Amino acid sequence: MSVVELNQVKKYFDGVAAIKELTLNIEEGEVLGLFGHNGAGKTTTMKLILGLLKPSEGVVSVFGHSPASPHFSDYRYRLGFLPENVSFYQQLTGKEVLAYFAKLKKVSKNRVVQLLEEVGLSHAANRKVKTYSKGMKQRLGLAQALLTEPKLLLLDEPTVGLDPIATQDFYTMVDQLKKAGCSVVLCSHVLPGVEKHIDRAAILGAGQLQALGTLAELRQQAELPTIIHAYGEINQDILRSELAEQVTSISSNDSVLEIHTTHSEKTNVLRQVMKHPGCTDIDLHTPSLEQIYRYFVEASTTDSRNNTPPHMTNSIAQKKEGVQ
Ligand SMILES: Nc1ncnc2c1ncn2[C@@H]1O[C@H](COP(=O)(O)OP(=O)(O)OP(=O)(O)O)[C@@H](O)[C@H]1O
């Protein structure tokens, strides 16, 4: 059983579709990156999973139950949520805020101290929240989300306001949670740095899934070029004839060769280039998450402008989820 199952879910607000149709599973210990433009439906999806919204059509199931049903209260402690704009009582200290939530959630006070340590807030535990920087409030929000040792953690823009080191520390924590079997939905507009920490990416566009898969799968689907820069004295003509089948273009600038190839051919091309005795160095540029995201979002806006049926990756995504 998947931890989260969304099956042909639609959500309307006053007759306007925020989610046109969404089918998506999240497995135990999986970190899913949920990406999309402003208004794509990311927060709505999170709220459906949390049971804060009911689907207009389709089925949402979390730990095998409807999160919007009254019976879900028995499972709610397994959920952790960090909202996009986290705010707390300004007059309380960080420790008091966390102790308050711990009491509400029936969690031991010892966990409060331990969590403040884990999120790097021990030194400011007794300071009022109103004196906290944005990043410190974000860390306190994360501590609150982790209070019940959740099995499913939903993070809406978790790295907003965090400095580079705190962002790295945050991702290390996500890696540890994953190792411990926690499933994580990570919703973010800040794409650099995310890719190493997610198992799959779901790209929403205009309320629909535009792409779903591992980054390797999405790279393949998008057919964005993998670019190799080769340095040194390399005979271009020989290389061109050797790689005629494996590359889409070879161009040169000073003593740098720029070779465009596909994700599946990159290893063969690298091997061949390295055989050339004049080759002194090589750089490999695989399409980044930002480039993949841009490709699928632009494809979705072109599709909706042309009023054509959903992007073809929808069918790929649905096949992956077993929907015919
Ligand atoms: N309570 C609501 N009433 C009416 N419309 C809503 C409501 N909540 C969301 N919407 C609409 O649903 C669509 C999806 O909104 P949602 O907040 O899920 O997007 P998002 O992807 O999280 O955007 P952002 O990146 O800007 O936070 C938007 O058009 C939004 O205006």
Coordinates of C-alpha atoms and ligand atoms in Angstrom, one line a residue:
M1 CA 0.0 0.0 0.0
S2 CA 1.3 3.5 -0.9
V3 CA 1.5 6.1 1.8
V4 CA -0.4 8.5 -0.3
E5 CA -2.7 7.7 -3.2
L6 CA -4.4 10.4 -5.3
N7 CA -6.7 8.8 -7.9
Q8 CA -8.2 11.0 -10.6
V9 CA -8.6 13.8 -8.1
K10 CA -10.3 17.1 -9.1
K11 CA -10.7 20.2 -7.0
Y12 CA -12.9 23.1 -7.9
F13 CA -13.3 26.5 -6.1
D14 CA -16.5 28.2 -7.1
G15 CA -16.6 26.1 -10.2
V16 CA -13.0 27.0 -11.2
A17 CA -10.7 24.0 -11.4
A18 CA -7.6 24.4 -9.2
I19 CA -6.8 20.7 -9.8
K20 CA -8.1 19.5 -13.2
E21 CA -7.0 15.9 -12.6
L22 CA -4.3 14.4 -10.6
T23 CA -3.2 10.7 -10.2
L24 CA -0.2 10.2 -8.0
N25 CA 1.2 7.7 -5.5
I26 CA 3.9 8.3 -2.9
E27 CA 5.7 5.4 -1.4
E28 CA 7.2 4.7 2.0
G29 CA 10.6 6.4 2.4
E30 CA 10.1 8.3 -0.9
V31 CA 11.0 12.0 -1.2
L32 CA 8.9 13.6 -3.9
G33 CA 9.7 17.0 -5.2
L34 CA 6.4 18.8 -6.1
F35 CA 7.1 21.7 -8.5
G36 CA 5.0 24.1 -10.5
H37 CA 4.4 27.7 -11.4
N38 CA 2.4 30.1 -9.2
G39 CA -1.2 28.8 -9.0
A40 CA -0.3 25.4 -10.5
G41 CA -2.1 23.6 -7.6
K42 CA 0.8 22.6 -5.3
T43 CA -0.7 24.0 -2.0
T44 CA -4.1 22.7 -3.0
T45 CA -2.5 19.2 -3.5
M46 CA -0.9 19.4 0.0
K47 CA -4.1 20.5 1.6
L48 CA -5.9 17.6 0.0
I49 CA -3.3 15.2 1.4
L50 CA -3.6 16.8 4.8
G51 CA -7.4 16.5 4.7
L52 CA -7.8 20.3 5.0
L53 CA -9.7 20.2 1.7
K54 CA -12.0 17.5 0.3
P55 CA -11.6 16.5 -3.4
S56 CA -14.5 17.6 -5.6
E57 CA -14.1 14.3 -7.5
G58 CA -11.7 11.3 -7.2
V59 CA -10.1 9.6 -4.2
V60 CA -7.4 10.8 -1.8
S61 CA -6.0 8.1 0.5
V62 CA -3.3 8.6 3.1
F63 CA -2.1 5.5 5.1
G64 CA -5.0 3.8 3.4
H65 CA -7.7 6.2 4.7
S66 CA -9.4 9.3 3.7
P67 CA -7.6 12.2 5.4
A68 CA -10.8 14.3 5.4
S69 CA -12.8 11.7 7.3
P70 CA -13.4 12.1 11.1
H71 CA -11.8 8.6 11.6
F72 CA -8.5 10.0 10.3
S73 CA -7.8 11.6 13.7
D74 CA -6.2 8.3 14.8
Y75 CA -3.6 8.7 12.0
R76 CA -3.1 12.4 12.1
Y77 CA -0.1 12.2 14.4
R78 CA 1.8 10.4 11.7
L79 CA 1.6 13.6 9.6
G80 CA 3.9 16.6 9.8
F81 CA 3.4 19.8 7.9
L82 CA 5.5 22.9 7.5
P83 CA 3.3 25.6 5.9
E84 CA 4.6 28.2 3.4
N85 CA 4.2 31.2 5.7
V86 CA 4.9 29.9 9.1
S87 CA 4.0 32.2 12.0
F88 CA 3.9 31.8 15.8
Y89 CA 3.0 33.7 18.9
Q90 CA 5.5 36.5 18.9
Q91 CA 5.6 37.0 22.7
L92 CA 6.5 33.3 23.4
T93 CA 10.1 32.0 23.3
G94 CA 11.0 29.3 20.8
K95 CA 11.0 26.7 23.5
E96 CA 7.6 27.8 24.8
V97 CA 6.1 27.7 21.3
L98 CA 7.4 24.2 20.8
A99 CA 6.3 23.1 24.3
Y100 CA 2.8 24.4 23.5
F101 CA 2.6 22.3 20.4
A102 CA 4.1 19.3 22.2
K103 CA 1.3 19.6 24.8
L104 CA -1.4 19.8 22.1
K105 CA 0.1 16.8 20.3
K106 CA 0.7 14.9 23.5
V107 CA 4.5 14.7 22.9
S108 CA 7.1 14.5 25.7
K109 CA 8.9 17.7 26.7
N110 CA 12.2 16.0 26.2
R111 CA 11.5 15.9 22.5
V112 CA 11.3 19.7 22.6
V113 CA 14.8 20.1 23.8
Q114 CA 16.1 17.4 21.4
L115 CA 14.4 19.1 18.4
L116 CA 15.6 22.6 19.2
E117 CA 19.1 21.0 19.2
E118 CA 18.5 19.2 15.9
V119 CA 17.3 22.3 14.0
G120 CA 20.1 24.4 15.4
L121 CA 18.0 26.6 17.7
S122 CA 19.3 25.6 21.2
H123 CA 21.2 28.9 21.6
A124 CA 18.0 30.9 21.0
A125 CA 15.5 28.6 22.8
N126 CA 14.8 31.2 25.5
R127 CA 14.5 34.2 23.2
K128 CA 11.1 35.5 22.1
V129 CA 10.0 34.5 18.6
K130 CA 9.6 38.2 17.7
T131 CA 13.4 38.5 17.9
Y132 CA 13.9 35.6 15.5
S133 CA 15.1 36.0 11.9
K134 CA 13.0 34.6 9.1
G135 CA 15.4 31.6 8.9
M136 CA 15.1 30.9 12.6
K137 CA 11.3 31.0 12.4
Q138 CA 11.5 28.5 9.5
R139 CA 13.7 26.2 11.7
L140 CA 11.2 26.5 14.5
G141 CA 8.4 25.6 12.0
L142 CA 10.4 22.5 10.9
A143 CA 10.8 21.5 14.6
Q144 CA 7.1 21.8 15.0
A145 CA 6.5 19.6 12.0
L146 CA 8.8 16.9 13.3
L147 CA 7.4 16.8 16.9
T148 CA 5.4 13.6 16.4
E149 CA 8.2 11.8 14.5
P150 CA 5.9 11.8 11.4
K151 CA 5.8 9.1 8.8
L152 CA 4.7 11.6 6.2
L153 CA 6.1 15.1 6.1
L154 CA 4.7 17.8 3.9
L155 CA 7.0 20.8 3.4
D156 CA 5.8 23.9 1.6
E157 CA 8.7 26.1 0.6
P158 CA 10.9 24.8 3.4
T159 CA 14.2 26.5 2.4
V160 CA 12.8 30.1 2.0
G161 CA 14.7 32.3 4.4
L162 CA 17.4 29.7 5.1
D163 CA 21.0 30.7 4.4
P164 CA 23.2 28.3 2.3
I165 CA 24.6 26.3 5.2
A166 CA 21.2 26.1 6.9
T167 CA 19.7 24.9 3.5
Q168 CA 22.4 22.2 3.3
D169 CA 21.7 21.2 6.9
F170 CA 18.0 21.1 6.1
Y171 CA 18.5 18.7 3.2
T172 CA 20.8 16.5 5.3
M173 CA 17.8 16.2 7.7
V174 CA 15.5 15.2 4.8
D175 CA 18.0 12.5 3.8
Q176 CA 18.0 11.2 7.4
L177 CA 14.2 11.2 7.6
K178 CA 14.1 9.3 4.3
K179 CA 16.5 6.7 5.7
A180 CA 14.3 6.3 8.7
G181 CA 11.4 5.4 6.4
C182 CA 9.6 8.8 6.4
S183 CA 7.9 9.9 3.2
V184 CA 8.5 13.5 2.3
V185 CA 6.6 15.9 -0.1
L186 CA 8.9 18.8 -0.8
C187 CA 7.3 21.7 -2.5
S188 CA 9.7 24.4 -3.7
H189 CA 10.4 27.2 -6.2
V190 CA 14.0 27.1 -5.1
L191 CA 15.3 24.3 -7.4
P192 CA 19.1 24.5 -7.2
G193 CA 20.3 22.0 -4.6
V194 CA 17.1 20.0 -4.5
E195 CA 17.9 17.4 -7.1
K196 CA 20.3 15.2 -5.0
H197 CA 17.7 14.9 -2.3
I198 CA 14.5 13.8 -4.2
D199 CA 13.6 10.4 -5.6
R200 CA 11.1 11.7 -8.1
A201 CA 9.8 15.0 -9.3
A202 CA 6.2 15.8 -10.0
I203 CA 5.8 18.9 -12.2
L204 CA 2.4 20.5 -12.0
G205 CA 1.1 22.9 -14.7
A206 CA -2.3 24.5 -14.7
G207 CA -3.7 22.0 -12.3
Q208 CA -2.5 18.9 -14.1
L209 CA 0.6 16.6 -13.8
Q210 CA 2.9 17.6 -16.7
A211 CA 5.7 15.2 -15.8
L212 CA 6.4 12.6 -13.1
G213 CA 9.5 10.5 -12.7
T214 CA 13.1 10.3 -11.6
L215 CA 15.3 13.0 -12.9
A216 CA 17.0 10.5 -15.2
E217 CA 13.5 9.5 -16.6
L218 CA 12.5 13.2 -17.1
R219 CA 15.8 14.0 -18.7
Q220 CA 15.2 11.2 -21.2
Q221 CA 11.6 12.3 -21.8
A222 CA 12.5 16.0 -22.3
E223 CA 15.3 15.0 -24.7
L224 CA 17.4 18.0 -23.5
P225 CA 21.0 17.7 -24.7
T226 CA 23.7 16.6 -22.5
I227 CA 26.7 18.9 -23.2
I228 CA 30.3 17.8 -23.1
H229 CA 33.2 20.3 -23.2
A230 CA 36.4 18.7 -24.3
Y231 CA 39.7 20.7 -23.9
G232 CA 43.0 20.3 -25.7
E233 CA 44.2 19.5 -29.3
I234 CA 41.5 17.1 -30.6
N235 CA 41.1 16.4 -34.2
Q236 CA 37.5 17.5 -34.9
D237 CA 37.2 15.7 -38.2
I238 CA 38.2 12.3 -36.8
L239 CA 35.9 12.8 -33.8
R240 CA 33.0 13.8 -36.0
S241 CA 33.4 10.6 -38.1
E242 CA 33.8 8.5 -35.0
L243 CA 30.7 9.9 -33.3
A244 CA 28.4 10.5 -36.2
E245 CA 25.7 8.3 -34.7
Q246 CA 26.0 9.4 -31.1
V247 CA 26.1 13.2 -31.2
T248 CA 23.7 15.9 -32.4
S249 CA 26.3 18.6 -32.9
I250 CA 30.0 19.3 -32.4
S251 CA 31.3 22.9 -32.5
S252 CA 34.5 24.5 -31.4
N253 CA 35.5 27.7 -29.6
D254 CA 39.2 28.4 -29.2
S255 CA 40.5 25.0 -27.9
V256 CA 37.2 23.9 -26.4
L257 CA 35.0 21.4 -28.3
E258 CA 31.3 21.6 -27.4
I259 CA 29.6 18.3 -28.0
H260 CA 25.8 17.8 -27.8
T261 CA 24.6 14.3 -27.2
T262 CA 21.7 12.4 -25.5
H263 CA 21.5 11.2 -22.0
S264 CA 21.7 7.6 -23.1
E265 CA 24.8 8.1 -25.4
K266 CA 26.8 10.3 -23.0
T267 CA 29.0 7.5 -21.6
N268 CA 29.9 6.2 -25.1
V269 CA 30.7 9.7 -26.2
L270 CA 32.9 10.4 -23.1
R271 CA 34.8 7.1 -23.7
Q272 CA 35.5 8.0 -27.3
V273 CA 36.6 11.6 -26.6
M274 CA 38.9 10.4 -23.8
K275 CA 40.7 8.1 -26.2
H276 CA 42.0 11.1 -28.1
P277 CA 45.6 11.7 -26.9
G278 CA 45.3 15.5 -27.3
C279 CA 42.3 15.7 -24.8
T280 CA 43.5 17.3 -21.6
D281 CA 40.2 17.8 -19.7
I282 CA 36.5 17.2 -19.9
D283 CA 33.4 18.9 -18.4
L284 CA 30.0 17.2 -18.4
H285 CA 26.8 19.2 -18.2
T286 CA 23.7 17.1 -17.7
P287 CA 20.4 19.0 -17.9
S288 CA 19.6 20.5 -14.5
L289 CA 16.3 20.3 -12.6
E290 CA 15.7 23.9 -13.6
Q291 CA 16.1 23.2 -17.3
I292 CA 13.9 20.1 -17.0
Y293 CA 11.3 22.1 -15.1
R294 CA 11.4 24.9 -17.7
Y295 CA 10.9 22.4 -20.5
F296 CA 7.8 20.8 -19.0
V297 CA 6.2 24.1 -17.7
E298 CA 6.7 25.8 -21.1
A299 CA 5.3 22.7 -22.9
S300 CA 2.2 22.9 -20.6
T301 CA 1.6 26.6 -21.2
T302 CA 2.0 26.1 -25.0
D303 CA -0.5 23.2 -24.8
S304 CA -3.0 25.3 -22.9
R305 CA -2.6 28.3 -25.2
N306 CA -3.1 26.0 -28.2
N307 CA -6.0 24.4 -26.4
T308 CA -4.6 21.0 -27.3
P309 CA -5.2 17.9 -25.1
P310 CA -2.9 17.6 -22.0
H311 CA 0.8 17.3 -22.7
M312 CA 1.9 13.8 -23.8
T313 CA 3.9 13.3 -20.6
N314 CA 0.6 13.0 -18.8
S315 CA 0.0 9.7 -20.4
I316 CA 3.6 8.7 -19.6
A317 CA 2.9 9.7 -16.0
Q318 CA -0.4 7.9 -15.9
K319 CA 1.1 4.7 -17.3
K320 CA 3.7 4.8 -14.5
E321 CA 0.9 5.1 -12.0
G322 CA -0.9 2.2 -13.7
V323 CA -3.8 4.3 -15.0
Q324 CA -5.1 3.3 -18.4
Ligands
LIG1 N1 -9.7 28.8 -1.2 C1 -9.6 29.1 -2.5 N2 -10.6 29.7 -3.2 C2 -10.5 30.0 -4.5 N3 -9.5 29.7 -5.3 C3 -8.4 29.1 -4.7 C4 -8.4 28.7 -3.3 N4 -7.2 28.1 -3.0 C5 -6.6 28.1 -4.2 N5 -7.3 28.6 -5.2 C6 -6.9 28.7 -6.6 O1 -6.4 27.5 -7.0 C7 -5.3 27.6 -7.9 C8 -4.1 26.8 -7.3 O2 -3.7 27.4 -6.1 P1 -2.5 26.9 -5.2 O3 -2.4 27.7 -4.0 O4 -2.7 25.4 -5.0 O5 -1.3 27.1 -6.2 P2 0.3 26.9 -5.9 O6 0.8 26.0 -6.9 O7 0.5 26.5 -4.5 O8 0.8 28.4 -6.1 P3 2.0 29.2 -5.4 O9 3.3 28.7 -6.0 O10 1.7 30.6 -5.9 O11 1.9 29.1 -3.9 C9 -5.0 29.1 -8.0 O12 -5.6 29.6 -9.2 C10 -5.7 29.7 -6.8 O13 -6.1 31.0 -7.0

